[in-house]
Coordinates of C-alpha atoms in Angstrom, one line a residue:
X1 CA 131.4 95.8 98.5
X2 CA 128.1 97.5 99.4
X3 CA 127.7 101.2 98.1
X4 CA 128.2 103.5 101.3
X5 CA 128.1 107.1 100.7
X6 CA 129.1 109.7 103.6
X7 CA 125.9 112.0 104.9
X8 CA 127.4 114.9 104.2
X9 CA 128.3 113.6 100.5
X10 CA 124.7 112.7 100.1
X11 CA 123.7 116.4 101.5
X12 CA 125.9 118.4 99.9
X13 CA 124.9 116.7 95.9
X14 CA 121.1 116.9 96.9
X15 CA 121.4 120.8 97.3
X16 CA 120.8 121.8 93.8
X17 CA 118.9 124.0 91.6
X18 CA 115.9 122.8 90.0
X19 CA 114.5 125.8 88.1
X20 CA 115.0 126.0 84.8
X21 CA 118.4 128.5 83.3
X22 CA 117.5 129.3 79.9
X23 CA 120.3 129.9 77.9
X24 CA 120.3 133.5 78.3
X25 CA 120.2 133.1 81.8
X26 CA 116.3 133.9 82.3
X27 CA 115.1 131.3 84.8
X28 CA 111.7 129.7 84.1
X29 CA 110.2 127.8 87.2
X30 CA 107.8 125.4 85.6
X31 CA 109.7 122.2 85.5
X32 CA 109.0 120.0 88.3
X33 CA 111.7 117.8 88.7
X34 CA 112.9 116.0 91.6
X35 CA 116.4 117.3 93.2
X36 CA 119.2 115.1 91.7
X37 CA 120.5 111.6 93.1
X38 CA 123.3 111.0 95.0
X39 CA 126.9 111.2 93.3
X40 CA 128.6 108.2 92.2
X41 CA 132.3 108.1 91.8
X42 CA 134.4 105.8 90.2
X43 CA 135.3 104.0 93.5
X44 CA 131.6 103.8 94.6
X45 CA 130.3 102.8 90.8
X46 CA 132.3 99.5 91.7
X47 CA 129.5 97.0 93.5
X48 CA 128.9 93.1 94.3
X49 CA 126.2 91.2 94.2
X50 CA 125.2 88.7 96.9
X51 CA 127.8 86.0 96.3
X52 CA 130.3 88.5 96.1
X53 CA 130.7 88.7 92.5
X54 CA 132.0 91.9 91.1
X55 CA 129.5 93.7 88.9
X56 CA 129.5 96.2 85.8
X57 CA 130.3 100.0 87.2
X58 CA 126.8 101.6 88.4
X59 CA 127.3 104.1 86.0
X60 CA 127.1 101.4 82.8
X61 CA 125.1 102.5 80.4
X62 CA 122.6 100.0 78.4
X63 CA 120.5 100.7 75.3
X64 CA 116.7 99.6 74.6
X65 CA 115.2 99.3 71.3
X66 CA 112.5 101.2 72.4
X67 CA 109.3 101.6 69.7
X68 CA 109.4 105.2 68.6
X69 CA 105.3 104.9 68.0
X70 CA 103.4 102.9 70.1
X71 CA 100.0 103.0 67.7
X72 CA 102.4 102.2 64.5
X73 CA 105.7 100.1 65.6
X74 CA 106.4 99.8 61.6
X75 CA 108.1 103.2 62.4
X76 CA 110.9 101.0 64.2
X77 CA 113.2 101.5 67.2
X78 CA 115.3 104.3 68.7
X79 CA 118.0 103.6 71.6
X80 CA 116.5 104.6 75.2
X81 CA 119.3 104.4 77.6
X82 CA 118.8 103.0 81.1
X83 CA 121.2 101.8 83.8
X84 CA 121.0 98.7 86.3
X85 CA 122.0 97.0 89.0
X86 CA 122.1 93.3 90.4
X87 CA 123.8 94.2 93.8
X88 CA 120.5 93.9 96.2
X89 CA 119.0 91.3 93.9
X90 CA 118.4 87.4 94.8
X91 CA 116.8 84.8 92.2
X92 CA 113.0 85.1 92.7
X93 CA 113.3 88.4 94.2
X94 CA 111.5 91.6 92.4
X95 CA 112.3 94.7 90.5
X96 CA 112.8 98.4 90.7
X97 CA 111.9 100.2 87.9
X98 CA 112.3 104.3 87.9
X99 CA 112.0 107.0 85.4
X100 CA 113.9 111.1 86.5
X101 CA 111.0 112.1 83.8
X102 CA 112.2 115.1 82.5
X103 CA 115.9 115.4 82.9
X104 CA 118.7 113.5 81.5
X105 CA 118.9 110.4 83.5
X106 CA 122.7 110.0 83.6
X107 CA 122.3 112.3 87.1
X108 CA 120.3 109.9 88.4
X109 CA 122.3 106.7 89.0
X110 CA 122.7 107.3 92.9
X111 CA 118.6 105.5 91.9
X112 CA 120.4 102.7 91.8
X113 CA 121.2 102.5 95.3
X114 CA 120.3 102.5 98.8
X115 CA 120.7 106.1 99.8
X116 CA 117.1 106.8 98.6
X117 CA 113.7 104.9 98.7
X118 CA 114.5 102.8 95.8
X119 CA 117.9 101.3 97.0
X120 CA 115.8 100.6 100.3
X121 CA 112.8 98.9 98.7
X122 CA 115.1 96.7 96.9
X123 CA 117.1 95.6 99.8
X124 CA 113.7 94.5 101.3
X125 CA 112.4 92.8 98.2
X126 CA 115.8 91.2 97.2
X127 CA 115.6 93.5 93.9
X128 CA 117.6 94.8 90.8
X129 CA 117.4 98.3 90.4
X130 CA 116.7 100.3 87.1
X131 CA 117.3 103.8 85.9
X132 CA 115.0 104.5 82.6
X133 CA 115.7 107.8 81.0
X134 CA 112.4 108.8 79.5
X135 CA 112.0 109.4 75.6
X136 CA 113.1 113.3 74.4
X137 CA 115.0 113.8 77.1
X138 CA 119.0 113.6 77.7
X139 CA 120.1 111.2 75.0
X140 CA 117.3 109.1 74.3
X141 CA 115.8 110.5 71.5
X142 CA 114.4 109.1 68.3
X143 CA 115.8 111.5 65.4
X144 CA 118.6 113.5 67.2
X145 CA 116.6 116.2 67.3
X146 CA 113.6 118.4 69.5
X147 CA 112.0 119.8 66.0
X148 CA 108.0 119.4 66.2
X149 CA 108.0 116.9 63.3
X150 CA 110.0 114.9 66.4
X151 CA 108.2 115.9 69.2
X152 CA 105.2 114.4 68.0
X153 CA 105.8 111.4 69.2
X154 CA 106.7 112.9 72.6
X155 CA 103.6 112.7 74.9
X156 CA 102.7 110.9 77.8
X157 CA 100.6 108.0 76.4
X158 CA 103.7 107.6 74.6
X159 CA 105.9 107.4 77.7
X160 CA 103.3 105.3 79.6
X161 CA 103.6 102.8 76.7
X162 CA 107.4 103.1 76.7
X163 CA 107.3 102.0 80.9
X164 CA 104.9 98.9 79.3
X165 CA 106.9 97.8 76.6
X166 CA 110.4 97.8 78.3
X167 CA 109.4 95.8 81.2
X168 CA 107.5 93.7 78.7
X169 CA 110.7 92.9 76.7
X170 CA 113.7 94.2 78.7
X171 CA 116.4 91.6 79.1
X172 CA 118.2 92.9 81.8
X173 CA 122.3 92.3 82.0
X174 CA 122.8 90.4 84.6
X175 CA 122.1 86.2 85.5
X176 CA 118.5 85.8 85.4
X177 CA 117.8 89.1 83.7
X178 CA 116.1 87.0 81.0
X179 CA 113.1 85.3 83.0
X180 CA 111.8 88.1 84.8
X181 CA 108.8 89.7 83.4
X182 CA 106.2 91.2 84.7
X183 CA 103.4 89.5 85.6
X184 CA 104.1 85.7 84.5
X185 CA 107.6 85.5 86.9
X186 CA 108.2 88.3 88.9
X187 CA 106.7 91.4 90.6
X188 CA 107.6 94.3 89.1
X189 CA 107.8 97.6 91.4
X190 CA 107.3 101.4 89.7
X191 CA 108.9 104.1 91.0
X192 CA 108.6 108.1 90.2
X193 CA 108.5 111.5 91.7
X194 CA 106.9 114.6 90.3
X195 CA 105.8 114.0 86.7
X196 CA 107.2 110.9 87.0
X197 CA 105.6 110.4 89.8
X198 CA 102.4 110.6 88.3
X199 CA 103.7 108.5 85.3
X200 CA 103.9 105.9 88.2
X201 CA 99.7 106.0 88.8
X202 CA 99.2 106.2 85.2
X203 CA 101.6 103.4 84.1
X204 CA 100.6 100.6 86.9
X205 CA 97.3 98.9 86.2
X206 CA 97.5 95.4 84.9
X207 CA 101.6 95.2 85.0
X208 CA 103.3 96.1 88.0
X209 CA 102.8 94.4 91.7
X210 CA 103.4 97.9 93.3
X211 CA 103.8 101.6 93.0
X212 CA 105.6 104.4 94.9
X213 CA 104.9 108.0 93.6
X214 CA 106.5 110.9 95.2
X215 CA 105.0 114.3 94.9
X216 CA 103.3 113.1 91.4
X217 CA 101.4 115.9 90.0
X218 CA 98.3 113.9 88.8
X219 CA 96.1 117.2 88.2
X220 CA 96.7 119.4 85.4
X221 CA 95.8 122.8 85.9
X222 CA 96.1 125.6 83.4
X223 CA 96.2 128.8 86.1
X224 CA 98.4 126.5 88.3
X225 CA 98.5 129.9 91.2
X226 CA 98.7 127.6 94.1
X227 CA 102.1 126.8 94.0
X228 CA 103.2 129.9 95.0
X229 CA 100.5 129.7 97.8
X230 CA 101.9 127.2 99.2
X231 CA 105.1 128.9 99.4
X232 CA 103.5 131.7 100.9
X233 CA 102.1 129.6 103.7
X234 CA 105.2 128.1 104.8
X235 CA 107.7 130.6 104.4
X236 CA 108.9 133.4 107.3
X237 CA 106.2 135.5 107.9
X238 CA 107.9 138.8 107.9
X239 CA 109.3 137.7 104.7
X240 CA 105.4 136.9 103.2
X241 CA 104.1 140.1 104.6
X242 CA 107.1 142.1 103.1
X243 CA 106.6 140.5 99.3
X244 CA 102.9 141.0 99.6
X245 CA 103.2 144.8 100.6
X246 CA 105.6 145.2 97.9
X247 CA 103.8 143.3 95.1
X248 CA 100.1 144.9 95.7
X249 CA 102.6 148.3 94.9
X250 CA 103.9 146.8 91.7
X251 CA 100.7 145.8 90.5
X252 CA 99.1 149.0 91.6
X253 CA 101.7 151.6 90.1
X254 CA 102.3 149.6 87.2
X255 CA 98.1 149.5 86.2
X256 CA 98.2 153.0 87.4
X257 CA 99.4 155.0 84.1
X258 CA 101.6 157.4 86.6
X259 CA 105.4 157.3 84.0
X260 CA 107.7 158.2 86.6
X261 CA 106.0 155.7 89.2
X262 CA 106.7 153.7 86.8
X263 CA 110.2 154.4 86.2
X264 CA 111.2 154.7 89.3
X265 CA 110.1 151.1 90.3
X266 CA 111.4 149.4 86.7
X267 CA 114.9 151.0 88.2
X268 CA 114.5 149.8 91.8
X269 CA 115.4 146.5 90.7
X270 CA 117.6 147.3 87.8
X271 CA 115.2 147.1 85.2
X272 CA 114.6 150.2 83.3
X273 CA 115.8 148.5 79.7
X274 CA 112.7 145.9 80.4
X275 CA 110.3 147.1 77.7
X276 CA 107.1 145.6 79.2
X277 CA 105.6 146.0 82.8
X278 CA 104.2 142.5 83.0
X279 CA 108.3 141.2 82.4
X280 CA 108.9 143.8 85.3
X281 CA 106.7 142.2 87.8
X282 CA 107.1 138.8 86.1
X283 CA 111.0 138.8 87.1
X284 CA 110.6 139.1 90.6
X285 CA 109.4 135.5 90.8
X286 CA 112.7 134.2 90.1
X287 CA 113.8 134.9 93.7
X288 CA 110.7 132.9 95.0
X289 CA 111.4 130.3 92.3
X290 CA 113.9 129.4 94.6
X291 CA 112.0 127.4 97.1
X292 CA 111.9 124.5 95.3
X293 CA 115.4 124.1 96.0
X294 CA 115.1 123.5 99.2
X295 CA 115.1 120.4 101.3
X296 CA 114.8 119.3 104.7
X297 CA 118.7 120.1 104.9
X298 CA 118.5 123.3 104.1
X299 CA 119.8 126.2 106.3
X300 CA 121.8 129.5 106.1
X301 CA 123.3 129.8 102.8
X302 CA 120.3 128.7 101.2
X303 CA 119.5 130.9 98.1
X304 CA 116.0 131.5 99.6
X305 CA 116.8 132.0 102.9
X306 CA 119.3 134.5 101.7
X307 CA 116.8 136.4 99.6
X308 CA 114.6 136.8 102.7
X309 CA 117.3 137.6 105.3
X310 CA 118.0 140.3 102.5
X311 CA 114.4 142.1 103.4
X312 CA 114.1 141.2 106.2
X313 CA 117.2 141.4 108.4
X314 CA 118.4 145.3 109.4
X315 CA 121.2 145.9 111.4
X316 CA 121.6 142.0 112.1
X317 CA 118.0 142.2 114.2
X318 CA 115.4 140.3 112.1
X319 CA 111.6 142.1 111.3
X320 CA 108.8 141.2 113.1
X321 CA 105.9 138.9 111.8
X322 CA 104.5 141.6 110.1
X323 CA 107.5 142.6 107.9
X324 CA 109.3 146.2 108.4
X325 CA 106.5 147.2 105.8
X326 CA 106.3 148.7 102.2
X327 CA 109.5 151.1 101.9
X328 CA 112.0 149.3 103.6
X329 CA 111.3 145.7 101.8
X330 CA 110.8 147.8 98.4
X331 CA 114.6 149.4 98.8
X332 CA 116.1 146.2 100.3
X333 CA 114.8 143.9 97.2
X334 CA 116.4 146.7 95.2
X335 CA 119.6 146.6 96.6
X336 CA 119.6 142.5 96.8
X337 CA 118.9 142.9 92.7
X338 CA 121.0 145.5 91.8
X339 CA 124.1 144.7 94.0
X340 CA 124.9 140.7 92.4
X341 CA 121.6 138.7 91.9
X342 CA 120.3 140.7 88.5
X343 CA 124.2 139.7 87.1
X344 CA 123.9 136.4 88.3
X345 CA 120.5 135.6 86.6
X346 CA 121.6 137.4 83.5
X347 CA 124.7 136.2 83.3
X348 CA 125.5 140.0 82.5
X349 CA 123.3 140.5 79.4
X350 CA 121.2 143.1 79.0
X351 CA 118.5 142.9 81.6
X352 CA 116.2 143.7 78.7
X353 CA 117.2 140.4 76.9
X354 CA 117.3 138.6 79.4
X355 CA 113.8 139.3 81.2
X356 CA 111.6 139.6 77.6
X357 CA 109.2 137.0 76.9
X358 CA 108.0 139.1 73.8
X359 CA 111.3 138.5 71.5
X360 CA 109.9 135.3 69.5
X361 CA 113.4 135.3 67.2
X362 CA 114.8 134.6 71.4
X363 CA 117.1 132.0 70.5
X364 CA 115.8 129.6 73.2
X365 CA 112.3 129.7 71.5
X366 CA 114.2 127.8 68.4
X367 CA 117.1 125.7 69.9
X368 CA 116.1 122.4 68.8
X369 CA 119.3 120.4 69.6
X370 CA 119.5 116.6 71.2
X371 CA 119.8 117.5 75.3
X372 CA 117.9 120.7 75.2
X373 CA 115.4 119.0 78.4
X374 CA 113.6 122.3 78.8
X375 CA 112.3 122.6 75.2
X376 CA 111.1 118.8 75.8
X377 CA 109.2 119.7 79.1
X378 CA 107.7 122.7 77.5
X379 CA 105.9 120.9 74.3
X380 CA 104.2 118.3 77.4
X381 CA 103.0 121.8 79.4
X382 CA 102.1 123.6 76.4
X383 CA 100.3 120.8 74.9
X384 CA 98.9 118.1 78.0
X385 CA 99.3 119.8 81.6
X386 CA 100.0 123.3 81.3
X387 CA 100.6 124.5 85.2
X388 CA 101.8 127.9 84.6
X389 CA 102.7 129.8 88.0
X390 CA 100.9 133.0 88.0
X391 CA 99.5 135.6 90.7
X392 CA 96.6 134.5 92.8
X393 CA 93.0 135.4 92.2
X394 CA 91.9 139.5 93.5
X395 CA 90.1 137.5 96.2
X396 CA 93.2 135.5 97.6
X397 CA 96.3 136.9 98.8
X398 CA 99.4 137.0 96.9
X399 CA 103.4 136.8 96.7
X400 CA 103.2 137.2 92.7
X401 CA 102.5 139.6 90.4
X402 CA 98.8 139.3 89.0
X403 CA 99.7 140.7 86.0
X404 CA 101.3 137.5 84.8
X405 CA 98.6 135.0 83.5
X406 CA 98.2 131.9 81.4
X407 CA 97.7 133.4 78.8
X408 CA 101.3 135.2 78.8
X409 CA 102.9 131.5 79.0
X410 CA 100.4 130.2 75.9
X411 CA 101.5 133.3 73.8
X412 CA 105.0 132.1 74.7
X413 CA 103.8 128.5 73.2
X414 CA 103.5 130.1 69.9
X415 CA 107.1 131.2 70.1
X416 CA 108.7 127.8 70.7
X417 CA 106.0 125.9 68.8
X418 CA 105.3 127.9 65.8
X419 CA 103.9 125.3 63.0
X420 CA 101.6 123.7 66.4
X421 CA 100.7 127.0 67.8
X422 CA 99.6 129.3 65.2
X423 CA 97.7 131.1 68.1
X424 CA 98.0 131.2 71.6
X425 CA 95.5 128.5 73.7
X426 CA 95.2 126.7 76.4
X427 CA 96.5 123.4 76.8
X428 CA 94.0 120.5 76.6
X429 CA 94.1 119.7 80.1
X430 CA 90.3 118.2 80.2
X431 CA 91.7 115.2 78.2
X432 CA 94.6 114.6 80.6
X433 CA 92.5 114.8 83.6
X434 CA 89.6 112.7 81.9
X435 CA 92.1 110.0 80.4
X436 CA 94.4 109.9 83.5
X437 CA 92.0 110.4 86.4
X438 CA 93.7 113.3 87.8
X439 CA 92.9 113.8 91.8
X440 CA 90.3 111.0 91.1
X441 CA 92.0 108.3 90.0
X442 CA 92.4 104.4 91.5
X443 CA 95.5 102.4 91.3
X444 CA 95.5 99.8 93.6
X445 CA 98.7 98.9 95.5
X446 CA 100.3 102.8 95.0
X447 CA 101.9 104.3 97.6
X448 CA 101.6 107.9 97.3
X449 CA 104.4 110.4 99.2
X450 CA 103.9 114.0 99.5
X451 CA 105.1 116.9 101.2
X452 CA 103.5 119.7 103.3
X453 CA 106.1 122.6 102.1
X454 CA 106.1 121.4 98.6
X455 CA 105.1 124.4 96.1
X456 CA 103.8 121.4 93.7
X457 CA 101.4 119.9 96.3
X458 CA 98.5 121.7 94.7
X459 CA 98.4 119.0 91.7
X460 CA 99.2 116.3 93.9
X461 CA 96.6 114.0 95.6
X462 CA 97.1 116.1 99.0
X463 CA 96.1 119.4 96.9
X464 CA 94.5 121.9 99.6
X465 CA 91.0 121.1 96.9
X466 CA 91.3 117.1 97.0
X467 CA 89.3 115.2 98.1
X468 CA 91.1 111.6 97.4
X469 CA 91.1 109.8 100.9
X470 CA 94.1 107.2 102.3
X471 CA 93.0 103.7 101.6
X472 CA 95.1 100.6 102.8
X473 CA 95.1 99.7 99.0
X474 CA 96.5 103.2 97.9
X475 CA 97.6 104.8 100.6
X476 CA 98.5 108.6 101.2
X477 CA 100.7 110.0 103.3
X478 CA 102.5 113.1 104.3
X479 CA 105.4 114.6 105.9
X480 CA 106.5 117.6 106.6
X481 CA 109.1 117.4 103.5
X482 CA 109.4 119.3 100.0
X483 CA 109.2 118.4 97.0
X484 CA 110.1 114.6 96.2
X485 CA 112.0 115.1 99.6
X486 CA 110.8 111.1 100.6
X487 CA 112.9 110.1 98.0
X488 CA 116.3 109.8 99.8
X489 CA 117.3 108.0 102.6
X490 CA 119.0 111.1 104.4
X491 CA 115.9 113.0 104.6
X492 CA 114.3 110.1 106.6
X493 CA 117.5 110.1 109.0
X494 CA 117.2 113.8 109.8
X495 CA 113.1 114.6 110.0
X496 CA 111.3 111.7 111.7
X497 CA 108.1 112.8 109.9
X498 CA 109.7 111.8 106.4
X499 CA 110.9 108.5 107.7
X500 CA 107.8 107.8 109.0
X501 CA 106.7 108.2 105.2
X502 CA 108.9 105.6 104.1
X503 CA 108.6 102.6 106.7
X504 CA 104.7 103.3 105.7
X505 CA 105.7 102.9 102.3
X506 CA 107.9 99.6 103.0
X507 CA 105.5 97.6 104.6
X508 CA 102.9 98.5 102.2
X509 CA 105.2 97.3 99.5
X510 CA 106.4 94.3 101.7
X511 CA 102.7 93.5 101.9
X512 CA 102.1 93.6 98.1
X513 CA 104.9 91.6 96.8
X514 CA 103.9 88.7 99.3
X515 CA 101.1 88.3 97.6
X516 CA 102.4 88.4 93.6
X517 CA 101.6 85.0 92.3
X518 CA 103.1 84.5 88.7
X519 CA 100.5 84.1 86.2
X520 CA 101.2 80.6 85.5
X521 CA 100.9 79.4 88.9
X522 CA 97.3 81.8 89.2
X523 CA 96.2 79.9 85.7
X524 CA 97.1 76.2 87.4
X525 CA 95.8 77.3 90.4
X526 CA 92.5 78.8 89.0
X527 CA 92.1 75.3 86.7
X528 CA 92.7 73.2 89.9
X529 CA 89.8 75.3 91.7
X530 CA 87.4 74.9 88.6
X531 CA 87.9 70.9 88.8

């Protein structure tokens, strides 16, 4: 039985949040995952291959003996969990290899199948599909535990190496599964989106036939400010205009040194036990955070959209382009905090609590137990890529408080990485870029998907400041999507722009598995050309 999943199933399980709830409630934005897969129940876990042959549940879980250290394997082994399945493979055919990155990957096995690009490519290319959860994230962790004595073996080298070493040695649980490696008997095919996206580029040379990277954010930036430009672009006008009026006011007032200014705005919003003004102004981006939610499906009822219809909508007639202006949009954001969304962020702590990124003894700084995914993204952006989302130069307009910068989310660093971080800096982003290639680098036979409205396109190779061009060896393209919104078969069904993305990608791919030779057959046929 094929896997069919209803549309509005598929819809309804891609709408989800993909900011980051602290355990306090405080949401953090900086996590650039992909939205989650399709469901799987129990009746659609059950699958057959091409002869008709029952196979294991979809949700199966398998275990790798994964090296914990890459540079010392006398360290040994830890269990990295991955899922597969054999119902679109064929003897001689290829396979799908994909990483969520930074999330536990048991929310990911809808990968396996043909509602998104992955299911798709391995129709085409007769190929079993793969879920890998990466190292420090879900359960797939080498000493039970996110302590920095631990998470020194967490860093992307280490997960690009992980990618090489279980293709190298994987044998996969099904007929076959034992005489397809890469390179000497069958084409291998990466797939990622958003930081594993990028793992995608970085992973490839030397070992896999072919590449798709959605949304992959190859550039590390430290002052990452143009994500919330490109919100700004593509959002409602009126709603753009109203946040910038409003936020030029914060930032003014709250450099001003006027007390009762200042009191009255840290209550407009419910604020007035929020000690510093920077936390103030900081908040407010949780309501913009919100964009990365949405999808190409997305319509009333959308947290967003509701934010701005909040502003923006009086007496059920919506502003004009230019916003109702400063008074009206600074009450209305008021009331929309103070009348369910402070609660609902704060889970009904004190907004003080909640909103402080000053209290180091927090106990999200310390919580060091297995699952904890945030903690594990946090010690990769303190450390290697950094991309905090802060206000936009003096000279640019802005939808974000300016008096949030890097250097707020490094002193932060010091809080969850005390015995690493004895003072605040900047990640090492130069390496990264240098090592990695950033905007610059070449990977034959990658795909690479992005997405106009995406608020992470800024690191991507389609950044507003890259220069990288579309070759038919690595081509780029573009729909009018959001973030990682190629990924899913829907998406293609409902904006012709994003399916026009993905036949691109297929016949790319099509064209590079045609001409994987396996390296015995290039040795013979090398020797025979020599005599």
């Amino acid at each position: 039985m094929v896997l069919l999943l209803s549309i509005s199933t598929i819809f309804l399980s891609l709408i989800v949040s993909v900011s980051a709830i602290l355990p306090d409630g405080r949401v953090h934005g900086n996590v650039p995952r992909r939205p989650l897969g399709p469901p799987i129940t129990a009746k659609d876990a059950l699958v057959k291959d091409f002869q008709g042959q029952t196979l294991a549940p979809l949700d199966t879980v398998y275990y790798f003996d994964q090296l914990i250290d890459h540079t010392n394997p006398s360290l040994g082994t830890f269990q990295q969990r991955y899922w597969a399945s054999s119902q679109y493979y064929k003897p001689g055919g290829a396979i799908v290899l994909y990483t969520p990155g930074e999330e536990n990957a048991e929310q990911y096995t809808g990968y396996l199948t043909d509602a998104t690009i992955n299911g798709q490519i391995a129709k085409q290319e007769n190929a079993a599909t793969i879920v890998l959860e990466h190292r420090f994230y879900g359960q797939s962790t080498p000493y039970g535990n996110l302590k920095e004595s631990s998470l020194k073996y967490h860093t992307i080298q280490q997960a690009i190496d992980d990618l090489e070493y279980f293709a190298n040695n994987v044998v996969l649980p099904f007929s076959g599964g034992d005489s397809v490696k890469p390179v000497s008997q069958a084409p291998w095919i990466l797939i990622g989106g958003s930081y594993s996206g990028a793992l995608v580029g970085w992973t490839m040379p030397n070992l896999f036939q072919a590449g798709y990277a959605s949304s992959a954010v190859v550039e590390s930036i430290v002052d990452f400010w143009g994500y919330f430009d490109v919100i700004r672009q593509f959002m409602p006008h009126n709603c753009s205009a109203d946040i910038q009026a409003v936020i030029n006011h914060v930032d003014q007032v709250f450099t001003s040194g006027n007390t009762s200014q200042i009191l009255s705005l840290k209550a407009n919003w419910g604020m007035q036990d929020v000690t510093h003004l920077d936390d103030v102004a900081g908040a407010l981006r949780n309501n913009l955070w919100t964009w990365q939610e949405l999808s190409p499906g997305s319509g009333p009822g959308a947290a967003f959209f509701d934010f701005c219809d909040a502003l923006e909508v009086k007496n059920g007639v919506s502003a004009p382009a230019a916003g109702w202006g400063l008074n009206y949009a600074l009450a209305a954001w008021g009331n929309y905090w103070k009348n369910g969304y402070l609660n609902q962020l704060c889970g009904g702590s004190n907004a003080g609590n909640c909103l402080s990124t000053y209290n180091s003894n927090n106990p999200y700084y310390s919580n060091t137990t297995l699952g904890n995914d945030q903690r594990s993204w946090e010690w990769i952006v303190c450390n290697q890529v950094g991309m905090f989302q802060d206000g936009a130069p003096t000279n640019h307009a802005t939808i974000v408080t300016r008096l949030v910068q890097p250097s707020s989310d490094e002193r932060q660093c010091t809080y969850y990485f005390p015995e690493t971080f004895s003072q605040p800096r900047a990640p090492d982003i130069t390496a990264t870029n240098v090592v990695y290639g950033g905007w610059n680098a070449t990977v034959n036979h990658l795909f690479t998907a992005n997405g106009q409205r995406d608020p992470w396109r800024d690191t991507t190779v389609s950044a507003d400041g890259s220069n990288a061009v579309s070759t038919p060896e690595q081509p780029i393209a573009v729909g009018d999507g959001f973030h990682c919104s190629d990924l899913f078969t829907y998406y293609g069904q409902i904006d012709p722009t994003i399916r026009a993305v993905q036949n691109q990608a297929l016949s790319s791919i099509r064209t590079w598995i045609a001409e994987f030779q396996p390296s015995e057959k290039r040795s013979l046929r090398s020797a025979r050309e020599q005599e």
